[in-house]
Short mmCIF file of C-alpha atoms and ligand atoms in Angstrom, two decimals:
data_model
loop_
_atom_site.label_atom_id
_atom_site.label_comp_id
_atom_site.label_asym_id
_atom_site.label_seq_id
_atom_site.Cartn_x
_atom_site.Cartn_y
_atom_site.Cartn_z
CA MET A 18 9.38 -29.29 11.61
CA SER A 19 8.47 -29.67 14.97
CA GLU A 20 5.50 -31.56 16.17
CA ARG A 21 2.16 -31.49 12.90
CA PRO A 22 1.08 -28.72 11.93
CA SER A 23 -2.65 -30.26 12.56
CA ARG A 24 -4.82 -31.31 14.89
CA MET A 25 -6.31 -33.90 11.76
CA ILE A 26 -4.14 -37.34 12.81
CA SER A 27 -4.44 -36.62 16.55
CA ARG A 28 -1.96 -39.47 18.58
CA PRO A 29 -3.92 -42.60 20.41
CA THR A 30 -4.04 -42.24 24.08
CA GLY A 31 -5.46 -44.74 27.09
CA LEU A 32 -8.43 -43.75 27.47
CA HIS A 33 -8.62 -44.15 23.33
CA VAL A 34 -7.68 -47.65 22.79
CA VAL A 35 -9.77 -48.18 26.63
CA LEU A 36 -12.72 -47.24 24.83
CA MET A 37 -12.46 -49.01 21.83
CA LEU A 38 -11.37 -52.51 23.31
CA ALA A 39 -14.28 -51.34 26.20
CA GLY A 40 -16.77 -50.92 22.76
CA VAL A 41 -15.34 -55.18 20.68
CA ALA A 42 -15.95 -56.52 24.82
CA VAL A 43 -19.48 -55.69 25.02
CA ILE A 44 -20.61 -55.88 21.64
CA PHE A 45 -19.45 -59.53 21.88
CA ALA A 46 -20.87 -59.78 24.53
CA ILE A 47 -23.92 -58.92 23.42
CA ASP A 48 -23.53 -61.22 19.88
CA THR A 49 -22.77 -64.21 21.51
CA PHE A 50 -24.57 -64.30 25.63
CA ALA A 51 -28.04 -61.79 24.67
CA PRO A 52 -30.86 -64.09 22.34
CA LEU A 53 -30.98 -61.13 19.44
CA ASP A 54 -31.68 -62.30 16.53
CA ILE A 55 -30.16 -59.24 14.79
CA ALA A 56 -27.03 -59.09 12.68
CA ILE A 57 -25.59 -57.88 15.88
CA ALA A 58 -22.17 -58.55 14.79
CA ALA A 59 -22.93 -54.86 12.60
CA LEU A 60 -22.15 -52.51 15.65
CA TYR A 61 -17.88 -53.27 14.59
CA ALA A 62 -17.96 -51.29 12.12
CA VAL A 63 -19.32 -47.86 14.86
CA VAL A 64 -15.44 -49.53 16.56
CA LEU A 65 -14.03 -48.88 12.90
CA ILE A 66 -14.36 -46.22 11.29
CA ALA A 67 -13.27 -44.15 15.34
CA SER A 68 -10.66 -45.84 15.80
CA ALA A 69 -10.12 -44.27 11.72
CA ASP A 70 -8.73 -41.47 13.64
CA PHE A 71 -6.30 -42.35 16.03
CA LEU A 72 -5.42 -45.35 14.97
CA GLY A 73 -2.63 -46.11 11.42
CA ARG A 74 -3.52 -48.23 8.51
CA ARG A 75 -2.11 -51.79 10.93
CA GLY A 76 -3.78 -50.74 13.48
CA ILE A 77 -7.02 -50.08 11.30
CA LEU A 78 -6.10 -54.09 10.08
CA LEU A 79 -5.62 -55.42 13.15
CA VAL A 80 -8.78 -54.32 14.44
CA CYS A 81 -10.69 -55.42 11.38
CA ALA A 82 -8.48 -58.35 12.50
CA VAL A 83 -9.75 -58.84 15.71
CA CYS A 84 -13.71 -57.14 15.15
CA VAL A 85 -13.97 -60.93 12.46
CA LEU A 86 -12.39 -63.20 15.07
CA GLN A 87 -14.51 -61.79 17.70
CA THR A 88 -17.73 -62.32 15.25
CA LEU A 89 -16.76 -65.68 13.92
CA LEU A 90 -15.64 -67.19 17.63
CA SER A 91 -19.22 -65.59 19.57
CA TYR A 92 -20.50 -68.03 16.10
CA ALA A 93 -19.17 -71.64 16.49
CA ILE A 94 -20.38 -70.78 20.86
CA VAL A 95 -23.64 -69.76 20.27
CA HIS A 96 -24.17 -72.00 16.84
CA PHE A 97 -21.42 -74.68 17.36
CA ASP A 98 -24.11 -77.17 17.72
CA SER A 99 -26.38 -76.60 14.18
CA LEU A 100 -26.06 -75.14 11.12
CA GLN A 101 -29.50 -72.34 10.16
CA SER A 102 -29.33 -70.39 7.49
CA GLY A 103 -30.82 -67.79 10.39
CA PRO A 104 -27.72 -66.96 12.00
CA VAL A 105 -25.21 -67.72 9.02
CA LEU A 106 -26.93 -64.67 7.00
CA ARG A 107 -26.52 -62.67 10.25
CA ALA A 108 -22.95 -62.97 10.99
CA LEU A 109 -21.97 -63.27 6.68
CA ILE A 110 -24.18 -59.07 7.42
CA GLY A 111 -22.02 -58.58 10.52
CA LEU A 112 -18.10 -59.74 7.91
CA CYS A 113 -19.40 -57.22 4.88
CA ALA A 114 -19.96 -54.41 7.42
CA ILE A 115 -16.04 -54.99 9.11
CA GLY A 116 -15.50 -55.19 5.78
CA ILE A 117 -16.62 -51.83 4.59
CA ALA A 118 -16.62 -49.86 7.06
CA THR A 119 -12.55 -51.43 6.88
CA LEU A 120 -12.33 -49.47 4.19
CA ALA A 121 -13.74 -46.65 4.78
CA ALA A 122 -10.65 -46.33 7.37
CA LEU A 123 -8.92 -46.96 5.45
CA ARG A 124 -9.87 -44.18 3.47
CA ASN A 125 -10.87 -41.59 6.01
CA ARG A 126 -6.96 -42.51 6.79
CA LYS A 127 -5.15 -41.53 3.25
CA ALA A 128 -6.66 -38.67 2.55
CA ALA A 129 -6.40 -37.67 6.14
CA GLU A 130 -2.89 -37.70 5.73
CA SER A 131 -2.33 -36.57 2.23
CA LEU A 132 -3.98 -33.23 4.08
CA SER A 133 -2.16 -32.92 6.95
CA ASP A 134 0.57 -34.25 5.32
CA GLN A 135 -0.70 -30.84 2.34
CA ALA A 136 -0.51 -28.80 5.71
CA ALA A 137 2.98 -29.54 6.84
CA LEU A 138 3.83 -28.52 3.51
CA LEU A 139 2.74 -24.63 4.73
CA ASP A 140 5.46 -24.96 7.11
CA LEU A 141 7.78 -24.52 5.29
CA THR A 142 7.83 -21.60 3.73
CA HIS A 143 8.87 -18.60 5.19
CA ASP A 144 4.90 -16.97 5.10
CA ALA A 145 2.84 -16.97 8.29
CA ILE A 146 -0.49 -18.76 7.85
CA PHE A 147 -2.92 -19.03 10.19
CA VAL A 148 -6.64 -19.41 9.05
CA ARG A 149 -9.84 -18.16 11.47
CA ASP A 150 -13.37 -19.32 10.74
CA ARG A 151 -16.72 -17.59 11.22
CA ASN A 152 -15.97 -16.05 13.93
CA ASP A 153 -12.52 -15.65 14.05
CA VAL A 154 -11.34 -18.46 16.01
CA ILE A 155 -7.67 -19.97 14.55
CA THR A 156 -8.05 -23.03 13.78
CA PHE A 157 -4.58 -23.67 12.32
CA TRP A 158 -1.02 -21.71 12.77
CA ASN A 159 1.83 -22.98 10.13
CA ALA A 160 5.73 -22.07 11.83
CA GLY A 161 6.40 -19.79 10.17
CA ALA A 162 4.15 -17.66 11.68
CA GLU A 163 4.78 -19.91 15.94
CA GLU A 164 8.54 -17.48 14.34
CA LEU A 165 7.09 -14.54 13.10
CA TYR A 166 4.84 -14.35 15.97
CA GLY A 167 6.34 -15.67 18.48
CA TRP A 168 3.02 -17.21 19.55
CA PRO A 169 3.24 -20.97 20.02
CA ARG A 170 1.14 -23.36 17.83
CA LYS A 171 -0.37 -24.85 21.31
CA GLU A 172 -1.39 -21.48 22.50
CA ALA A 173 -2.66 -19.45 19.07
CA LEU A 174 -5.05 -22.39 18.16
CA GLY A 175 -7.88 -21.08 19.48
CA GLN A 176 -7.95 -17.47 20.78
CA LYS A 177 -9.48 -14.87 18.21
CA ALA A 178 -7.66 -13.43 15.71
CA ASN A 179 -7.99 -9.51 16.06
CA ALA A 180 -7.70 -10.11 19.65
CA LEU A 181 -4.10 -12.37 19.77
CA LEU A 182 -2.71 -10.26 16.87
CA LYS A 183 -4.36 -6.43 17.58
CA THR A 184 -4.59 -6.14 13.57
CA LYS A 185 -4.51 -2.04 12.85
CA TYR A 186 -5.20 -1.97 9.08
CA LEU A 187 -3.47 0.58 7.43
CA PRO A 188 -5.25 3.76 6.00
CA SER A 189 -3.96 2.29 2.43
CA ALA A 190 -5.07 -1.08 2.74
CA GLY A 191 -8.46 -0.37 3.48
CA THR A 192 -10.88 -2.33 6.02
CA THR A 193 -12.91 -6.45 5.51
CA GLU A 194 -15.99 -4.71 4.48
CA GLN A 195 -14.17 -4.42 0.79
CA LEU A 196 -13.84 -7.65 0.87
CA GLY A 197 -17.82 -7.78 0.04
CA ASP A 198 -19.28 -10.72 -1.78
CA SER A 199 -14.91 -11.46 -3.23
CA SER A 200 -12.56 -14.63 -1.42
CA ARG A 201 -10.06 -12.35 -2.09
CA TRP A 202 -8.21 -9.59 -0.25
CA GLN A 203 -5.25 -8.15 -0.35
CA GLY A 204 -3.52 -5.08 1.62
CA GLU A 205 -1.55 -3.76 4.45
CA LEU A 206 -1.50 -4.15 7.91
CA ILE A 207 0.06 -3.63 11.33
CA HIS A 208 -0.01 -6.90 13.97
CA THR A 209 1.39 -7.27 17.57
CA ARG A 210 3.87 -9.63 18.05
CA ARG A 211 3.99 -11.87 21.49
CA ASP A 212 6.73 -9.90 22.93
CA SER A 213 5.01 -5.87 21.77
CA ARG A 214 6.43 -5.61 18.67
CA GLU A 215 4.99 -4.21 15.71
CA VAL A 216 5.88 -6.02 12.47
CA CYS A 217 4.39 -4.33 9.46
CA VAL A 218 2.92 -7.49 7.07
CA VAL A 219 1.47 -8.14 3.08
CA SER A 220 -1.45 -10.16 4.25
CA ARG A 221 -3.54 -12.44 1.56
CA TRP A 222 -7.09 -13.29 2.29
CA ALA A 223 -8.90 -16.29 0.36
CA VAL A 224 -12.09 -16.98 1.50
CA GLN A 225 -13.49 -20.59 2.12
CA ARG A 226 -17.30 -20.86 1.80
CA ASP A 227 -19.70 -23.96 2.38
CA GLU A 228 -22.14 -24.23 -0.92
CA ARG A 229 -25.02 -21.48 0.17
CA GLY A 230 -21.42 -19.27 -0.57
CA ARG A 231 -21.44 -18.43 2.78
CA PRO A 232 -17.91 -18.05 3.90
CA ILE A 233 -16.57 -20.45 7.12
CA ALA A 234 -13.18 -19.80 6.75
CA THR A 235 -10.72 -17.32 6.18
CA MET A 236 -6.68 -18.38 4.98
CA GLU A 237 -4.28 -15.56 5.85
CA THR A 238 -1.55 -15.63 4.83
CA ASN A 239 0.80 -12.52 5.63
CA SER A 240 4.95 -11.64 4.92
CA ASP A 241 6.46 -9.53 6.64
CA ILE A 242 7.57 -7.06 4.72
CA THR A 243 8.25 -4.04 8.38
CA GLU A 244 12.30 -3.38 7.75
CA GLN A 245 11.48 -2.79 3.67
CA LYS A 246 8.70 -0.40 5.58
CA GLN A 247 11.19 1.19 7.50
CA THR A 248 13.74 1.00 4.75
CA GLU A 249 11.24 3.21 2.87
CA ASP A 250 10.45 5.14 5.67
CA ALA A 251 14.50 6.58 5.36
CA LEU A 252 14.35 6.82 2.12
CA HIS A 253 11.64 9.62 2.43
CA HIS A 254 13.43 11.03 4.79
CA THR A 255 16.76 11.16 3.06
CA ARG A 256 15.09 12.23 -0.36
CA SER A 257 12.91 15.72 1.39
CA GLN A 258 16.09 16.35 3.56
CA LEU A 259 18.20 16.74 0.09
CA GLU A 260 15.07 17.62 -1.90
CA HIS A 261 14.42 21.29 0.46
CA VAL A 262 18.69 21.30 0.33
CA THR A 263 18.45 21.64 -2.82
CA ARG A 264 15.67 24.32 -3.06
CA ILE A 265 17.25 26.45 -0.58
CA SER A 266 20.17 26.22 -3.35
CA THR A 267 18.60 26.81 -5.64
CA LEU A 268 16.87 29.57 -3.72
CA GLY A 269 20.87 30.99 -3.23
CA GLU A 270 20.89 30.62 -6.99
CA LEU A 271 18.11 33.73 -6.97
CA THR A 272 19.69 35.62 -4.62
CA ALA A 273 19.62 38.33 -6.55
CA SER A 274 15.76 38.06 -8.73
CA ILE A 275 14.83 37.89 -4.80
CA ALA A 276 16.94 40.50 -3.60
CA HIS A 277 15.51 42.74 -6.55
CA GLU A 278 11.71 42.04 -5.33
CA VAL A 279 11.82 43.10 -2.29
CA ASN A 280 13.80 45.82 -2.77
CA GLN A 281 11.04 47.46 -5.04
CA PRO A 282 7.73 47.82 -3.46
CA LEU A 283 10.69 48.95 -0.13
CA ALA A 284 12.04 51.38 -2.52
CA ALA A 285 8.41 52.69 -3.26
CA ILE A 286 7.42 52.43 -0.54
CA VAL A 287 10.69 55.30 1.13
CA THR A 288 9.83 56.32 -2.42
CA ASN A 289 5.87 57.68 -1.57
CA GLY A 290 6.50 58.07 2.07
CA GLU A 291 8.49 61.08 1.41
CA ALA A 292 6.71 62.27 -1.98
CA GLY A 293 3.65 62.33 0.67
CA LEU A 294 5.94 64.07 3.47
CA ARG A 295 6.40 66.51 0.47
CA TRP A 296 2.19 67.38 0.80
CA LEU A 297 2.36 67.16 3.91
CA LEU A 298 4.90 69.80 4.55
CA ARG A 299 3.46 71.89 2.09
CA ASP A 300 1.94 75.86 3.00
CA GLU A 301 -1.43 74.47 2.41
CA PRO A 302 -1.20 70.86 2.96
CA ASN A 303 -2.56 68.55 0.88
CA LEU A 304 -4.09 65.77 2.16
CA LYS A 305 -5.58 64.12 -1.01
CA GLU A 306 -2.82 63.85 -2.71
CA VAL A 307 -0.75 62.58 0.95
CA ARG A 308 -4.40 59.99 0.85
CA LEU A 309 -3.23 58.35 -2.69
CA ALA A 310 0.76 58.36 -0.66
CA VAL A 311 -0.30 56.06 1.88
CA GLU A 312 -1.94 54.05 0.84
CA ARG A 313 0.68 53.25 -2.15
CA MET A 314 2.64 52.82 0.51
CA ILE A 315 0.22 50.15 1.67
CA SER A 316 0.22 48.26 -0.70
CA ASN A 317 3.64 48.62 -1.20
CA GLY A 318 3.85 47.04 1.73
CA ARG A 319 1.37 44.30 1.36
CA ARG A 320 3.65 43.58 -2.38
CA ALA A 321 6.86 43.32 -0.08
CA SER A 322 5.46 41.06 2.24
CA GLU A 323 3.69 38.73 -0.50
CA VAL A 324 6.91 38.07 -1.76
CA ILE A 325 8.86 38.16 2.02
CA SER A 326 5.82 34.86 2.83
CA ARG A 327 6.41 32.93 -0.68
CA LEU A 328 10.21 32.87 -0.07
CA ARG A 329 9.36 31.82 3.69
CA ALA A 330 7.33 28.95 2.53
CA LEU A 331 10.01 28.16 0.22
CA ALA A 332 12.43 27.92 2.09
CA ARG A 333 10.74 26.29 4.49
CA LYS A 334 11.02 22.50 5.46
CA SER A 335 7.79 21.11 6.58
CA ASN A 336 5.70 18.09 5.08
CA PRO A 337 3.66 18.26 1.57
CA SER A 338 0.14 18.58 2.17
CA HIS A 339 -1.74 18.71 -1.12
CA THR A 340 -3.95 21.55 -1.97
CA VAL A 341 -6.42 21.77 -4.85
CA LEU A 342 -4.67 25.26 -7.39
CA THR A 343 -4.42 25.20 -10.84
CA LEU A 344 -0.83 25.37 -12.96
CA ASN A 345 -1.21 28.63 -13.41
CA ASP A 346 -1.01 29.35 -9.99
CA ILE A 347 2.41 27.86 -9.44
CA VAL A 348 4.30 29.31 -12.66
CA ALA A 349 1.85 32.93 -11.34
CA ASP A 350 4.33 31.94 -7.88
CA VAL A 351 7.37 31.61 -9.70
CA ILE A 352 7.25 34.05 -11.89
CA PRO A 353 8.15 37.29 -9.36
CA LEU A 354 11.27 35.18 -8.07
CA VAL A 355 13.22 34.63 -11.64
CA GLU A 356 12.07 37.26 -13.78
CA ARG A 357 15.52 39.13 -12.73
CA GLU A 358 18.04 36.44 -13.65
CA MET A 359 15.70 35.83 -17.20
CA LEU A 360 16.45 39.67 -17.13
CA SER A 361 20.21 39.71 -16.45
CA ASN A 362 20.62 36.67 -19.00
CA ASN A 363 18.54 38.80 -21.72
CA VAL A 364 16.06 35.85 -21.63
CA ALA A 365 12.13 37.13 -22.93
CA LEU A 366 9.44 34.99 -21.57
CA ARG A 367 6.68 34.28 -23.08
CA LEU A 368 3.31 33.17 -21.18
CA ASP A 369 0.72 31.18 -22.70
CA LEU A 370 -1.40 29.88 -20.14
CA GLN A 371 -4.97 28.50 -20.82
CA ALA A 372 -7.97 29.70 -18.74
CA PRO A 373 -9.39 28.76 -17.40
CA ALA A 374 -7.12 26.40 -15.58
CA PRO A 375 -7.51 23.16 -14.88
CA LEU A 376 -7.57 22.13 -11.38
CA VAL A 377 -4.88 19.82 -9.84
CA LEU A 378 -4.72 18.28 -6.21
CA GLY A 379 -1.05 19.32 -5.01
CA ASP A 380 2.11 20.78 -2.85
CA ARG A 381 1.93 24.84 -3.85
CA VAL A 382 6.12 24.59 -2.41
CA GLN A 383 7.55 21.44 -4.12
CA LEU A 384 5.48 22.05 -7.36
CA ALA A 385 7.54 25.60 -7.04
CA GLN A 386 10.03 23.96 -6.73
CA VAL A 387 9.48 21.63 -9.66
CA VAL A 388 9.09 24.52 -11.50
CA ILE A 389 11.48 26.85 -10.21
CA ASN A 390 14.12 23.98 -11.11
CA LEU A 391 13.03 24.02 -14.79
CA VAL A 392 13.84 27.69 -15.87
CA VAL A 393 16.13 28.08 -13.92
CA ASN A 394 17.76 24.66 -16.02
CA ALA A 395 16.01 27.14 -19.38
CA ILE A 396 18.35 30.26 -18.67
CA GLN A 397 21.40 28.01 -18.09
CA ALA A 398 20.96 26.00 -20.73
CA MET A 399 20.75 29.53 -22.67
CA SER A 400 23.49 31.43 -21.05
CA GLN A 401 26.22 30.86 -24.23
CA ILE A 402 23.74 30.40 -26.56
CA GLY A 403 24.29 34.16 -29.10
CA ASP A 404 23.33 33.19 -32.48
CA ARG A 405 19.49 32.85 -31.77
CA ARG A 406 16.52 34.12 -30.05
CA ARG A 407 16.93 33.82 -25.94
CA LEU A 408 13.56 32.83 -25.41
CA LEU A 409 11.71 31.53 -22.39
CA SER A 410 7.72 30.04 -23.00
CA ILE A 411 6.57 28.79 -21.10
CA THR A 412 2.55 27.02 -21.80
CA SER A 413 0.23 25.36 -19.74
CA LYS A 414 -3.06 23.16 -21.13
CA ARG A 415 -5.26 20.79 -20.48
CA LEU A 416 -4.54 17.02 -22.50
CA SER A 417 -7.87 14.49 -22.50
CA GLU A 418 -6.15 10.92 -22.50
CA ASP A 419 -9.56 9.54 -23.01
CA SER A 420 -12.92 10.47 -21.89
CA ASN A 421 -12.90 8.88 -18.38
CA SER A 422 -8.61 11.04 -17.45
CA GLN A 423 -7.66 14.79 -18.14
CA LEU A 424 -4.00 15.89 -17.81
CA ALA A 425 -3.02 19.30 -16.65
CA VAL A 426 0.67 19.68 -18.88
CA LEU A 427 2.76 22.30 -18.01
CA GLU A 428 5.78 22.60 -20.52
CA VAL A 429 8.74 24.70 -20.32
CA GLU A 430 10.79 25.03 -23.82
CA ASP A 431 14.04 27.31 -24.41
CA THR A 432 16.08 27.75 -26.60
CA GLY A 433 18.74 26.89 -25.42
CA THR A 434 22.21 24.22 -26.00
CA GLY A 435 19.73 21.26 -25.81
CA ILE A 436 19.83 17.56 -24.11
CA ASP A 437 23.68 16.86 -24.21
CA PRO A 438 23.29 13.18 -26.32
CA LYS A 439 26.03 12.44 -23.02
CA ILE A 440 23.50 12.17 -20.70
CA ALA A 441 19.82 11.99 -22.40
CA ASN A 442 19.22 8.65 -21.35
CA ASN A 443 19.40 9.54 -17.10
CA LEU A 444 18.70 12.87 -16.80
CA PHE A 445 16.14 12.82 -13.89
CA THR A 446 18.34 9.60 -12.00
CA ALA A 447 20.30 11.52 -9.81
CA PHE A 448 24.38 13.08 -9.93
CA HIS A 449 24.15 13.12 -13.58
CA THR A 450 25.57 17.17 -14.48
CA THR A 451 26.80 18.37 -17.06
CA LYS A 452 27.58 21.93 -15.29
CA ALA A 453 30.68 22.06 -13.32
CA ASP A 454 29.13 23.59 -10.14
CA GLY A 455 26.02 21.34 -10.73
CA MET A 456 24.63 18.67 -8.94
CA GLY A 457 22.92 17.34 -10.80
CA VAL A 458 20.25 16.22 -8.79
CA GLY A 459 17.09 19.30 -9.23
CA LEU A 460 15.67 16.83 -12.36
CA SER A 461 15.66 13.77 -10.11
CA ILE A 462 14.14 14.98 -7.27
CA SER A 463 11.73 17.05 -9.37
CA ARG A 464 10.79 13.47 -11.22
CA THR A 465 10.42 12.61 -7.43
CA ILE A 466 7.52 15.11 -6.68
CA VAL A 467 5.67 14.55 -10.63
CA ASP A 468 5.58 11.20 -9.62
CA SER A 469 3.97 11.94 -5.82
CA HIS A 470 1.43 13.51 -7.68
CA GLY A 471 0.03 11.20 -9.76
CA GLY A 472 1.58 12.16 -12.53
CA SER A 473 5.02 12.26 -15.10
CA ILE A 474 7.64 14.87 -16.37
CA SER A 475 9.26 14.27 -19.56
CA VAL A 476 11.05 15.01 -22.12
CA THR A 477 12.44 16.26 -26.07
CA SER A 478 13.64 18.35 -28.09
CA GLY A 479 12.03 21.76 -28.93
CA ASP A 480 11.12 23.47 -32.15
CA SER A 481 14.12 25.76 -32.21
CA CYS A 482 17.05 23.20 -30.64
CA GLY A 483 16.46 23.72 -27.33
CA ALA A 484 14.55 21.81 -24.67
CA LEU A 485 10.90 21.16 -23.97
CA PHE A 486 9.93 20.05 -20.41
CA LYS A 487 6.50 19.09 -20.12
CA VAL A 488 4.93 18.14 -16.38
CA ARG A 489 0.93 16.25 -16.06
CA LEU A 490 -0.57 16.25 -13.83
CA PRO A 491 -3.38 14.36 -13.54
CA VAL A 492 -6.82 17.02 -13.40
CA LEU A 493 -9.20 16.87 -10.27
CA GLN A 494 -12.57 15.96 -12.07
CA GLN A 495 -14.47 15.39 -9.44
CA VAL A 496 -13.62 18.69 -7.95
CA GLU A 497 -14.16 20.40 -10.91
CA ALA A 498 -17.87 18.77 -11.55
CA ILE A 499 -19.04 20.85 -7.89
CA ALA A 500 -16.76 23.64 -8.69
CA ALA A 501 -19.25 24.00 -12.29
CA THR A 502 -21.77 23.28 -10.04
CA ASP A 503 -21.42 25.82 -7.61
CA ARG A 504 -20.38 28.46 -9.74
CA PRO A 505 -23.61 31.43 -10.32
CA CYS A 506 -25.04 31.62 -14.37
P1 LIG B 605 22.35 20.22 -12.16
O1 LIG B 605 21.21 21.76 -13.22
O2 LIG B 605 23.12 20.91 -10.66
O3 LIG B 605 23.07 20.01 -13.28
P2 LIG B 605 19.93 19.03 -12.97
O4 LIG B 605 19.25 17.91 -12.82
O5 LIG B 605 18.87 20.07 -12.45
O6 LIG B 605 21.00 18.95 -11.74
O7 LIG B 605 19.79 18.70 -14.35
C1 LIG B 605 20.70 17.88 -14.59
C2 LIG B 605 21.58 18.13 -16.60
O8 LIG B 605 20.20 17.84 -17.56
C3 LIG B 605 22.55 19.38 -16.65
O9 LIG B 605 23.09 19.36 -16.76
C4 LIG B 605 22.13 19.69 -17.85
O10 LIG B 605 22.79 19.50 -18.81
C5 LIG B 605 21.07 18.87 -18.36
N1 LIG B 605 19.62 19.71 -18.24
C6 LIG B 605 18.30 20.15 -17.79
N2 LIG B 605 17.95 21.36 -18.07
C7 LIG B 605 17.88 21.28 -19.16
C8 LIG B 605 18.00 22.64 -20.43
N3 LIG B 605 16.22 23.12 -20.13
N4 LIG B 605 18.29 22.87 -21.32
C9 LIG B 605 19.08 20.98 -21.97
N5 LIG B 605 19.97 20.64 -20.44
C10 LIG B 605 19.97 20.71 -20.04
#
């Protein structure tokens, strides 16, 4: 441990000693040589109280002894030939004052030492702890703060905390205004070290208030989470890479459906083009039919372009961007991509989508990835079923947990094999698969996506042997309320 962490006990300097000796000498001189009929010796109390700031217990007792001796000496010099009640009383008052001041000085000293020891304890923690007064001036700086920020105590004390550490508030942290009347605050902050490196800290504040409740000082306890943040960022990056790769590989599994989705409008364009040409080449061209054929070509061209842009969105590697949407929108995006797959696997589709669908805040591409994964898994789980109907049911509905919280729910149910009990407990954990060529990451990524939307995903046994997956997302009630008031009557 370096020096004491606070200024509660200072060491005596030469100036202190000189001032104290001068004080004692002046009081002795006045008491002995000035013709005053008052208890001058009581002034020794002032010297004793002042000495408690820089003298130890023994030093205070020594000063006390000197003051008592000087009082007695003074009395002996002035009144050695007579014993009068007045001077005796004044000497006794002086001695009492010295006694009381000595006791008070010893008590102050003990309290200061105990405070100082408590402050020294704060040096044992690895956390950076500092105290700033109401003007943001640093009044206490522990060893952890020295280590984290690189500023030695001597240089940090007396500086303005925000200017020294260049405090930046993370959006999640809110601002200190949120502190309001509360005496505590916690959030993540960015501070700049002495060597200009930034550190991310979890900061906990405790505000000390005076008897009228006005803030007088704030104690900040900061724990360095820079490494943890970097690891989280790296993890997030890897996760989004994996998410992208999985999405691409799922799209790879759907090539037949996708090719069909694009081929259909292209074939329609060719057919309508040929028909339009025939109407034109007639002896009497039928312009009305030509116009209709061109219109059909345009609408099929648009359909093809929509499919391609949807695919591009799914294949693109982009950062999540949340917009207001409904789970029905997601289902509408996904169905064309999986229709062909269902057809070739003899799977019937039952859609039960509640309208108007509740609004949610979500990333369209990520949520489409979740639904595609659930649907493809369901189709695969039914691919070996021969004794019952292969049916995929997709249901959307609103669920009220209580008056304040509502959920948008999407259910994907199949009549397949059901969940293998061997992996039932680890279904949403990466790399658990029962498929020979499966990676076992689809459901784990789906859970990460749904979690990042503030929702949840779960599985139970379906009514007809198969599996029933439920995705729940919080309904955006505020936006719904605004949409309702904007709606024309
Ligand atoms: P993968 O499809 O590559 O195996 P997933 O994470 O998507 O990875 O699925 C993990 C496992 O969960 C699958 O291997 C399968 O055993 C099980 N599973 C997922 N969906 C269903 C379903 N609808 N019916 C039965 N089992 C399922």
